[in-house]
CSV table of C-alpha atoms and ligand atoms in Angstrom, one decimal:
chain,number,residue,atom,x,y,z
A,1,MET,CA,0.0,0.0,0.0
A,2,ALA,CA,1.3,3.5,-0.9
A,3,PHE,CA,2.0,5.8,2.0
A,4,GLN,CA,-0.2,8.8,2.7
A,5,LYS,CA,0.6,12.0,4.6
A,6,PRO,CA,-0.7,12.0,8.2
A,7,THR,CA,-4.2,13.3,8.7
A,8,GLY,CA,-4.4,17.0,9.1
A,9,THR,CA,-1.1,17.7,7.4
A,10,GLN,CA,-0.4,19.2,3.9
A,11,ASP,CA,2.2,18.8,1.2
A,12,LEU,CA,3.0,22.2,-0.1
A,13,LEU,CA,4.0,21.6,-3.7
A,14,PRO,CA,5.9,23.9,-6.1
A,15,GLY,CA,3.3,26.3,-7.4
A,16,MET,CA,1.8,26.7,-3.9
A,17,VAL,CA,5.1,27.1,-2.1
A,18,GLU,CA,5.9,30.3,-4.0
A,19,LYS,CA,2.7,31.8,-2.5
A,20,TRP,CA,3.9,30.8,1.0
A,21,GLN,CA,7.3,32.3,0.3
A,22,TYR,CA,5.7,35.5,-0.7
A,23,VAL,CA,3.6,35.7,2.4
A,24,GLU,CA,6.6,34.8,4.6
A,25,GLN,CA,8.7,37.4,2.9
A,26,LYS,CA,6.0,40.0,3.5
A,27,ALA,CA,6.0,39.0,7.2
A,28,ARG,CA,9.8,39.3,7.4
A,29,ASP,CA,9.8,42.7,5.7
A,30,LEU,CA,7.1,44.0,8.0
A,31,CYS,CA,9.1,42.9,11.0
A,32,ARG,CA,12.2,44.6,9.7
A,33,ARG,CA,10.2,47.9,9.4
A,34,PHE,CA,8.6,47.4,12.9
A,35,ASN,CA,12.0,46.4,14.3
A,36,TYR,CA,11.2,42.9,15.4
A,37,ARG,CA,14.1,40.4,15.1
A,38,GLU,CA,13.7,36.7,14.3
A,39,ILE,CA,14.0,34.0,17.0
A,40,ARG,CA,14.0,30.3,16.2
A,41,THR,CA,13.2,27.9,19.1
A,42,PRO,CA,12.9,24.1,19.2
A,43,LEU,CA,9.8,22.4,17.7
A,44,PHE,CA,9.5,20.4,20.9
A,45,GLU,CA,9.8,21.5,24.5
A,46,GLN,CA,9.2,19.9,27.9
A,47,THR,CA,5.5,19.2,28.3
A,48,ASP,CA,5.4,21.1,31.5
A,49,LEU,CA,6.2,24.3,29.8
A,50,PHE,CA,3.0,24.2,27.9
A,51,VAL,CA,0.9,22.9,30.8
A,52,ARG,CA,2.1,25.9,32.9
A,53,GLY,CA,2.4,28.4,30.1
A,54,VAL,CA,-0.7,27.8,28.0
A,55,GLY,CA,-2.8,26.6,31.0
A,56,ASP,CA,-4.1,23.2,32.1
A,57,THR,CA,-7.8,24.1,31.6
A,58,THR,CA,-7.4,25.0,27.9
A,59,ASP,CA,-8.5,22.8,25.0
A,60,ILE,CA,-4.9,22.8,23.8
A,61,VAL,CA,-3.4,21.3,26.9
A,62,GLU,CA,-6.5,19.1,27.8
A,63,LYS,CA,-7.0,17.5,24.4
A,64,GLU,CA,-4.7,18.7,21.6
A,65,MET,CA,-1.1,18.2,22.5
A,66,TYR,CA,1.3,15.8,20.7
A,67,THR,CA,3.0,14.5,23.8
A,68,PHE,CA,5.5,11.6,23.9
A,69,ASN,CA,8.2,10.2,26.2
A,70,ASP,CA,11.6,10.4,24.7
A,71,LYS,CA,14.2,7.6,25.2
A,72,GLY,CA,15.3,9.2,28.4
A,73,ASP,CA,11.7,8.9,29.7
A,74,ARG,CA,11.1,12.7,29.7
A,75,SER,CA,7.7,14.0,28.6
A,76,MET,CA,8.1,16.2,25.6
A,77,THR,CA,5.5,18.0,23.5
A,78,LEU,CA,5.5,19.3,19.9
A,79,ARG,CA,4.9,23.0,20.3
A,80,PRO,CA,1.1,23.7,20.0
A,81,GLU,CA,1.9,27.5,19.7
A,82,GLY,CA,4.8,29.8,19.7
A,83,THR,CA,4.6,32.0,22.7
A,84,ALA,CA,5.6,29.6,25.5
A,85,GLY,CA,8.8,28.5,23.8
A,86,VAL,CA,9.8,32.1,23.0
A,87,VAL,CA,9.1,33.0,26.7
A,88,ARG,CA,11.3,30.1,27.8
A,89,ALA,CA,14.1,31.2,25.5
A,90,TYR,CA,13.7,34.8,26.7
A,91,VAL,CA,14.2,33.7,30.3
A,92,GLU,CA,16.8,31.0,29.7
A,93,ASN,CA,19.0,33.4,27.6
A,94,LYS,CA,18.4,36.3,29.9
A,95,LEU,CA,17.2,38.5,27.2
A,96,TYR,CA,15.5,40.6,29.9
A,97,GLY,CA,19.0,41.9,30.7
A,98,GLU,CA,18.9,44.0,27.5
A,99,PRO,CA,18.3,47.7,27.9
A,100,ASP,CA,15.6,47.9,25.2
A,101,VAL,CA,12.3,46.2,24.8
A,102,SER,CA,12.9,42.7,23.3
A,103,LYS,CA,10.9,42.5,20.1
A,104,LEU,CA,11.0,39.1,18.5
A,105,TYR,CA,9.2,37.3,15.7
A,106,TYR,CA,9.0,33.7,14.4
A,107,ILE,CA,7.5,31.8,11.5
A,108,GLY,CA,7.2,28.1,11.7
A,109,PRO,CA,5.1,24.9,12.2
A,110,MET,CA,2.9,24.3,15.3
A,111,PHE,CA,1.1,21.1,16.1
A,112,ARG,CA,-2.3,20.5,17.6
A,113,TYR,CA,-4.3,17.3,17.6
A,114,GLU,CA,-7.5,18.8,16.4
A,115,ARG,CA,-10.3,17.6,14.1
A,116,PRO,CA,-9.2,18.7,10.7
A,117,GLN,CA,-11.4,20.8,8.4
A,118,ALA,CA,-10.8,23.7,6.0
A,119,GLY,CA,-8.4,26.0,7.7
A,120,ARG,CA,-7.7,23.7,10.6
A,121,TYR,CA,-4.8,21.3,10.5
A,122,ARG,CA,-2.8,19.2,12.9
A,123,GLN,CA,0.4,20.7,11.6
A,124,PHE,CA,0.0,24.4,10.8
A,125,HIS,CA,2.2,27.4,10.6
A,126,GLN,CA,2.1,30.6,12.5
A,127,PHE,CA,3.7,34.0,12.0
A,128,GLY,CA,4.0,35.5,15.5
A,129,VAL,CA,5.6,38.3,17.3
A,130,GLU,CA,6.3,38.8,21.0
A,131,ALA,CA,7.5,42.0,22.7
A,132,PHE,CA,8.8,41.8,26.3
A,133,GLY,CA,9.6,44.3,28.9
A,134,ALA,CA,7.1,47.2,28.3
A,135,VAL,CA,3.7,47.9,29.9
A,136,ASP,CA,3.2,51.0,27.7
A,137,PRO,CA,-0.1,50.6,25.8
A,138,ALA,CA,1.7,51.9,22.7
A,139,ILE,CA,3.2,48.5,22.3
A,140,ASP,CA,-0.2,46.7,22.6
A,141,ALA,CA,-1.3,49.0,19.7
A,142,GLU,CA,1.9,48.4,17.8
A,143,VAL,CA,1.4,44.6,17.9
A,144,ILE,CA,-2.2,45.0,16.8
A,145,SER,CA,-1.3,47.4,14.0
A,146,LEU,CA,1.4,45.0,12.8
A,147,GLY,CA,-1.1,42.2,12.3
A,148,TYR,CA,-3.6,44.6,10.7
A,149,GLN,CA,-0.9,45.9,8.3
A,150,PHE,CA,0.2,42.4,7.4
A,151,CYS,CA,-3.3,41.6,6.2
A,152,ARG,CA,-3.6,44.9,4.4
A,153,GLU,CA,-0.3,44.7,2.6
A,154,LEU,CA,-1.3,41.2,1.3
A,155,GLY,CA,-4.4,42.8,-0.2
A,156,MET,CA,-6.9,41.0,2.0
A,157,GLN,CA,-10.4,42.5,2.0
A,158,GLY,CA,-12.8,42.7,5.0
A,159,VAL,CA,-10.4,42.1,7.8
A,160,LYS,CA,-12.0,42.8,11.2
A,161,VAL,CA,-10.0,43.6,14.3
A,162,GLU,CA,-11.8,42.8,17.6
A,163,ILE,CA,-10.3,43.9,20.9
A,164,ASN,CA,-11.2,43.5,24.5
A,165,SER,CA,-9.6,43.7,27.9
A,166,VAL,CA,-9.6,40.6,30.0
A,167,GLY,CA,-8.3,42.5,33.1
A,168,THR,CA,-6.0,41.0,35.7
A,169,PRO,CA,-6.3,37.8,37.7
A,170,GLU,CA,-7.7,40.0,40.5
A,171,THR,CA,-10.4,41.7,38.5
A,172,ARG,CA,-11.2,38.4,36.9
A,173,THR,CA,-12.1,36.9,40.3
A,174,ALA,CA,-14.9,39.4,40.6
A,175,TYR,CA,-16.0,38.8,37.1
A,176,ARG,CA,-15.9,35.1,37.6
A,177,GLU,CA,-18.4,35.4,40.5
A,178,GLN,CA,-20.8,37.4,38.3
A,179,LEU,CA,-20.5,35.1,35.4
A,180,LEU,CA,-21.2,32.1,37.6
A,181,ALA,CA,-24.2,33.7,39.0
A,182,TYR,CA,-25.5,34.3,35.4
A,183,LEU,CA,-24.6,30.8,34.1
A,184,THR,CA,-25.7,28.6,37.0
A,185,PRO,CA,-29.5,28.9,36.4
A,186,MET,CA,-28.9,27.8,32.8
A,187,LYS,CA,-26.5,25.0,33.7
A,188,ASP,CA,-28.8,22.1,32.6
A,189,SER,CA,-29.3,23.5,29.1
A,190,LEU,CA,-25.6,23.8,28.4
A,191,CYS,CA,-23.3,21.3,26.8
A,192,LYS,CA,-21.0,18.9,28.6
A,193,ASP,CA,-17.9,21.0,27.8
A,194,CYS,CA,-19.6,24.2,29.2
A,195,ASN,CA,-20.5,22.3,32.4
A,196,SER,CA,-17.0,21.2,33.0
A,197,ARG,CA,-15.6,24.7,32.1
A,198,MET,CA,-18.0,26.3,34.5
A,199,GLU,CA,-16.2,24.6,37.3
A,200,ARG,CA,-12.7,25.0,36.0
A,201,ASN,CA,-12.6,28.2,34.0
A,202,PRO,CA,-16.1,29.9,33.5
A,203,MET,CA,-14.8,32.6,31.1
A,204,ARG,CA,-14.1,29.9,28.6
A,205,VAL,CA,-17.8,29.0,28.5
A,206,LEU,CA,-18.4,32.2,26.5
A,207,ASP,CA,-16.1,30.7,23.8
A,208,CYS,CA,-18.2,27.5,23.4
A,209,LYS,CA,-18.8,26.7,19.8
A,210,VAL,CA,-22.1,25.0,20.6
A,211,ASP,CA,-23.8,27.3,23.1
A,212,GLN,CA,-22.1,30.7,22.2
A,213,ASP,CA,-25.4,32.2,21.0
A,214,LYS,CA,-27.1,31.7,24.4
A,215,PHE,CA,-24.9,34.3,26.1
A,216,HIS,CA,-26.1,37.5,24.6
A,217,ASP,CA,-27.0,39.1,27.9
A,218,ALA,CA,-24.1,37.7,29.9
A,219,PRO,CA,-22.4,40.3,32.1
A,220,SER,CA,-19.5,42.1,30.4
A,221,ILE,CA,-16.0,41.8,31.6
A,222,LEU,CA,-15.5,45.5,30.9
A,223,GLY,CA,-17.8,46.3,33.7
A,224,SER,CA,-15.5,44.5,36.2
A,225,LEU,CA,-12.3,46.2,35.2
A,226,ASP,CA,-10.6,48.4,37.9
A,227,GLU,CA,-9.4,51.9,37.1
A,228,GLU,CA,-5.9,50.9,36.0
A,229,CYS,CA,-7.2,48.2,33.6
A,230,SER,CA,-9.8,50.6,32.1
A,231,THR,CA,-7.2,53.4,31.7
A,232,LEU,CA,-4.8,51.0,29.9
A,233,PHE,CA,-7.6,49.8,27.6
A,234,GLU,CA,-8.6,53.4,26.8
A,235,LYS,CA,-5.0,54.2,25.9
A,236,VAL,CA,-4.7,51.2,23.6
A,237,LYS,CA,-7.7,52.4,21.8
A,238,GLN,CA,-6.4,55.9,21.5
A,239,HIS,CA,-3.1,54.6,20.0
A,240,LEU,CA,-5.1,52.5,17.5
A,241,ASP,CA,-7.2,55.5,16.6
A,242,VAL,CA,-4.3,57.7,15.7
A,243,MET,CA,-3.0,55.0,13.4
A,244,GLU,CA,-6.5,54.7,11.9
A,245,VAL,CA,-6.6,51.0,12.7
A,246,ASP,CA,-10.2,49.9,12.2
A,247,TYR,CA,-11.3,47.9,15.2
A,248,VAL,CA,-14.4,47.1,17.2
A,249,VAL,CA,-14.6,46.3,20.9
A,250,ASN,CA,-16.0,42.9,21.6
A,251,PRO,CA,-16.5,42.4,25.3
A,252,ARG,CA,-17.2,38.7,24.8
A,253,LEU,CA,-13.9,38.0,23.3
A,254,VAL,CA,-12.1,35.4,25.3
A,255,ARG,CA,-9.0,33.7,24.0
A,256,GLY,CA,-8.4,30.0,24.1
A,257,LEU,CA,-5.2,30.3,26.1
A,258,ASP,CA,-5.0,31.1,29.8
A,259,TYR,CA,-2.0,33.5,29.9
A,260,TYR,CA,-3.7,36.7,28.8
A,261,THR,CA,-4.1,39.9,31.0
A,262,HIS,CA,-5.4,43.3,29.9
A,263,THR,CA,-5.5,43.5,26.1
A,264,ALA,CA,-6.8,40.6,24.0
A,265,PHE,CA,-7.6,40.8,20.3
A,266,GLU,CA,-8.4,38.7,17.2
A,267,PHE,CA,-8.3,39.3,13.5
A,268,LYS,CA,-11.2,37.9,11.6
A,269,ALA,CA,-12.0,37.5,7.9
A,270,GLU,CA,-14.6,35.5,5.9
A,271,GLY,CA,-13.7,32.9,3.4
A,272,ILE,CA,-12.9,29.6,5.0
A,273,GLY,CA,-16.2,28.1,5.9
A,274,ALA,CA,-17.0,28.0,9.6
A,275,ILE,CA,-13.7,29.4,10.6
A,276,ASP,CA,-13.2,33.1,10.6
A,277,THR,CA,-10.3,33.8,13.0
A,278,ILE,CA,-7.1,34.3,11.2
A,279,GLY,CA,-5.0,35.5,14.1
A,280,GLY,CA,-5.1,36.5,17.7
A,281,GLY,CA,-3.0,37.6,20.7
A,282,GLY,CA,-2.8,39.8,23.7
A,283,ARG,CA,-0.8,40.8,26.7
A,284,TYR,CA,0.5,38.3,29.1
A,285,ASN,CA,2.0,40.1,32.1
A,286,GLY,CA,2.2,37.0,34.4
A,287,LEU,CA,3.6,34.5,31.9
A,288,VAL,CA,7.3,35.2,32.2
A,289,SER,CA,7.2,34.9,36.0
A,290,GLY,CA,4.8,32.0,35.7
A,291,ILE,CA,7.3,29.8,34.1
A,292,GLY,CA,10.1,30.8,36.5
A,293,GLY,CA,11.5,34.0,35.0
A,294,PRO,CA,11.6,37.6,36.3
A,295,ASP,CA,8.5,39.7,36.6
A,296,GLN,CA,8.5,41.0,33.0
A,297,PRO,CA,5.4,41.9,31.0
A,298,GLY,CA,4.9,40.7,27.4
A,299,ILE,CA,2.5,41.0,24.5
A,300,GLY,CA,2.2,39.2,21.2
A,301,VAL,CA,0.2,38.0,18.3
A,302,GLY,CA,0.0,34.7,16.3
A,303,ILE,CA,-1.4,34.5,12.8
A,304,GLY,CA,-2.2,31.3,11.0
A,305,LEU,CA,-0.6,31.2,7.6
A,306,GLU,CA,-2.7,28.4,6.2
A,307,ARG,CA,-5.8,30.6,6.8
A,308,ILE,CA,-4.1,33.6,5.3
A,309,VAL,CA,-3.2,31.7,2.1
A,310,LEU,CA,-6.7,30.2,1.9
A,311,ILE,CA,-8.4,33.6,2.2
A,312,LEU,CA,-6.1,35.2,-0.3
A,313,GLU,CA,-7.1,32.4,-2.7
A,314,LYS,CA,-10.7,32.7,-2.0
A,315,GLN,CA,-10.5,36.4,-2.6
A,316,GLN,CA,-8.7,35.7,-5.8
A,317,ILE,CA,-5.8,37.9,-4.8
A,318,GLU,CA,-2.9,37.4,-7.2
A,319,LEU,CA,0.3,37.1,-5.3
A,320,ASN,CA,2.5,37.5,-8.3
A,321,ALA,CA,4.8,35.2,-6.5
A,322,GLN,CA,6.3,33.1,-9.3
A,323,LYS,CA,9.3,34.6,-10.8
A,324,PRO,CA,9.8,33.6,-14.5
A,325,LEU,CA,13.0,31.9,-15.7
A,326,ASP,CA,15.5,34.2,-17.4
A,327,VAL,CA,16.8,31.8,-20.0
A,328,TYR,CA,16.2,28.3,-21.3
A,329,PHE,CA,19.1,26.8,-23.2
A,330,VAL,CA,18.6,24.6,-26.2
A,331,ALA,CA,21.6,22.5,-27.3
A,332,LEU,CA,21.9,20.9,-30.7
A,333,GLY,CA,24.9,18.6,-30.9
A,334,GLU,CA,27.4,17.2,-28.5
A,335,GLN,CA,29.9,20.0,-28.5
A,336,ALA,CA,27.2,22.5,-28.1
A,337,ASP,CA,25.9,20.5,-25.1
A,338,MET,CA,29.3,20.9,-23.3
A,339,GLU,CA,29.4,24.7,-24.1
A,340,ILE,CA,26.0,25.0,-22.6
A,341,THR,CA,27.0,23.4,-19.4
A,342,LYS,CA,29.6,26.2,-19.1
A,343,GLN,CA,27.2,29.0,-20.1
A,344,VAL,CA,24.4,27.9,-17.8
A,345,PHE,CA,26.8,27.8,-14.8
A,346,LYS,CA,28.3,31.1,-15.7
A,347,LEU,CA,24.9,32.9,-15.9
A,348,ARG,CA,23.7,31.3,-12.7
A,349,GLN,CA,26.8,32.7,-11.0
A,350,LEU,CA,25.9,36.1,-12.4
A,351,GLY,CA,22.4,35.9,-10.8
A,352,PHE,CA,20.2,34.7,-13.6
A,353,SER,CA,17.7,31.9,-13.3
A,354,VAL,CA,18.6,29.4,-16.0
A,355,GLU,CA,17.4,26.0,-17.1
A,356,ARG,CA,18.5,23.5,-19.9
A,357,ASP,CA,17.5,20.2,-21.3
A,358,TYR,CA,18.7,17.0,-19.6
A,359,LEU,CA,16.7,14.5,-21.5
A,360,GLY,CA,18.5,14.5,-24.8
A,361,ARG,CA,15.4,15.7,-26.6
A,362,LYS,CA,14.9,17.1,-30.1
A,363,MET,CA,14.9,20.9,-30.6
A,364,LYS,CA,11.1,21.1,-30.8
A,365,ALA,CA,10.6,19.4,-27.4
A,366,GLN,CA,13.3,21.6,-25.9
A,367,MET,CA,11.5,24.7,-27.2
A,368,LYS,CA,8.3,23.5,-25.7
A,369,SER,CA,10.0,23.2,-22.3
A,370,SER,CA,11.1,26.8,-22.6
A,371,ASP,CA,7.5,27.8,-23.2
A,372,ARG,CA,6.2,25.7,-20.4
A,373,LEU,CA,8.7,27.2,-18.0
A,374,LYS,CA,7.8,30.7,-19.2
A,375,ALA,CA,11.4,31.6,-19.9
A,376,ARG,CA,12.0,35.2,-21.0
A,377,TYR,CA,14.6,34.1,-23.5
A,378,THR,CA,15.5,30.9,-25.3
A,379,ALA,CA,19.2,30.5,-26.2
A,380,ILE,CA,19.8,28.1,-29.0
A,381,LEU,CA,23.3,26.7,-29.7
A,382,GLY,CA,24.2,24.5,-32.6
A,383,ASP,CA,27.7,23.4,-33.7
A,384,ASP,CA,27.8,26.1,-36.5
A,385,GLU,CA,27.2,29.0,-34.1
A,386,LEU,CA,29.6,27.4,-31.6
A,387,GLU,CA,32.4,27.5,-34.2
A,388,ARG,CA,31.8,31.3,-34.7
A,389,GLY,CA,31.6,31.8,-30.9
A,390,GLU,CA,28.0,32.9,-31.2
A,391,ILE,CA,24.5,31.9,-30.0
A,392,ALA,CA,21.0,32.6,-31.1
A,393,LEU,CA,19.0,34.4,-28.4
A,394,LYS,CA,15.2,34.6,-28.9
A,395,SER,CA,13.0,36.9,-26.8
A,396,MET,CA,9.9,34.9,-26.0
A,397,GLU,CA,8.0,38.0,-25.4
A,398,THR,CA,8.5,39.7,-28.7
A,399,GLY,CA,9.6,36.7,-30.8
A,400,GLU,CA,12.7,38.7,-31.9
A,401,GLN,CA,15.8,36.7,-32.5
A,402,LEU,CA,19.4,38.0,-32.2
A,403,THR,CA,22.7,36.4,-32.8
A,404,VAL,CA,25.0,37.4,-29.9
A,405,LYS,CA,28.6,36.6,-28.8
A,406,LEU,CA,28.8,33.6,-26.4
A,407,ASP,CA,30.6,35.7,-23.8
A,408,GLU,CA,28.0,38.5,-24.1
A,409,ILE,CA,24.8,36.6,-23.4
A,410,HIS,CA,24.4,38.3,-20.0
A,411,LEU,CA,24.5,41.8,-21.6
A,412,ASN,CA,21.5,40.9,-23.8
A,413,LEU,CA,19.2,39.6,-21.1
A,414,VAL,CA,17.4,42.9,-20.5
B,1,LIG,P1,-4.1,31.0,18.9
B,1,LIG,O1,-5.3,31.9,18.8
B,1,LIG,O2,-4.3,29.7,19.6
B,1,LIG,O3,-3.0,31.9,19.6
B,1,LIG,O4,-3.6,30.8,17.4
B,1,LIG,C1,-3.3,31.9,16.6
B,1,LIG,C2,-3.7,31.5,15.2
B,1,LIG,O5,-3.1,30.3,14.7
B,1,LIG,C3,-5.2,31.3,15.0
B,1,LIG,O6,-5.9,32.5,14.9
B,1,LIG,C4,-5.2,30.5,13.7
B,1,LIG,O7,-5.1,31.4,12.6
B,1,LIG,C5,-3.9,29.7,13.8
B,1,LIG,N1,-4.3,28.3,14.2
B,1,LIG,C6,-4.5,27.8,15.5
B,1,LIG,N2,-4.8,26.5,15.4
B,1,LIG,C7,-4.8,26.2,14.1
B,1,LIG,C8,-5.0,24.9,13.4
B,1,LIG,N3,-5.3,23.8,14.1
B,1,LIG,N4,-4.9,24.9,12.1
B,1,LIG,C9,-4.6,26.1,11.4
B,1,LIG,N5,-4.4,27.2,12.0
B,1,LIG,C10,-4.5,27.3,13.3
B,1,LIG,C11,-1.8,31.5,19.8
B,1,LIG,O8,-1.3,30.5,19.4
B,1,LIG,C12,-1.0,32.5,20.6
B,1,LIG,N6,0.4,31.9,20.8
B,1,LIG,C13,-0.9,33.8,20.0
B,1,LIG,C14,-0.1,34.8,20.8
B,1,LIG,C15,1.1,35.2,20.5
B,1,LIG,N7,-0.5,35.4,21.9
B,1,LIG,C16,0.4,36.2,22.3
B,1,LIG,N8,1.5,36.0,21.5
């Protein structure tokens, strides 16, 4: 039986990969402009990092982790998200000793054992940024504006930014009481997940896919914020306003991870069936100390690249990602063939993208390859031309054919 890829994973074939490279390049360029520097952390970490970091009442930790014991009998987990590993690296490498805010970004695969559907995979990719060391709401707004600008520069239409404040553990205690008082009378009509969440983490009930619509008149978390939380939230909004970031406040926005404090936000766009969230993030002031580091604040965002690519395709946005070949070489005869080996290598060294025939085909078949590969020029070398030190160079765009000196091909590839 032939092998198949694991459920919930994808092969990104040539043709599609160029779109990914384009999106990734856009992310890198954006980070350069926003002054975020790349960090690469392991694809697996100690399981406990995620249990303590992401939170043991989250779906991720309860149901979705790829956890295994290594040969040394240590429990390891494939990273289900990027933040916990970056926080661990920030602490372990003492980046908090730097005088400036540490602004980091990453692009890479994450793993969650979820039920696959359009836009949801078991191996997926995130572009994420994390900024450590500042409580200034200007950085909350910067992170939000970065995600917003990423979508805009890719040409995505109809992106919505939803923001909320989830307060601090202290203000949440008060909110939790109110929410429980509201939820308890409807307990019997709620699903099994809601019932177990009510006991462990009632705010997550509001995020239930099954019962979400029943909570229209639930108390708002914004009503439980203390003055400091409210002021911070107002400031974040002001910073967003001056950048003209288009957002709405959604007081029901609860994120699926436990580490958030104050600002929480999501990016939404239509186009992939039931799923509309393309990215999300927020502030996590207790996370660095929660995994054993110093008391340093942080904020970040994670954006799902599969979802971005799917939406761009759905919105028929041309990424113009595939660069055409500069020259395709056609060789006629054995001596010409050897000369072409030399010329191809030379042009590649000079920075041109070049291809040639390797199948010993007739001229017509080689010309067809040049067409298929959308080469800008076809260079045709027969033994006669070779003797004269020349080659025929045909512009595939205009059909015009010139005879040029063999050592001057590069000067004619305009
Ligand atoms: P998250 O909301 O769990 O947050 O994931 C962020 C994004 O990753 C989602 O909005 C979605 O686009 C994508 N994503 C998540 N799961 C899947 C999946 N199974 N298949 C495809 N795409 C998926 C985080 O991961 C946080 N670490 C974000 C963050 C960074 N918060 C602060 N800093």
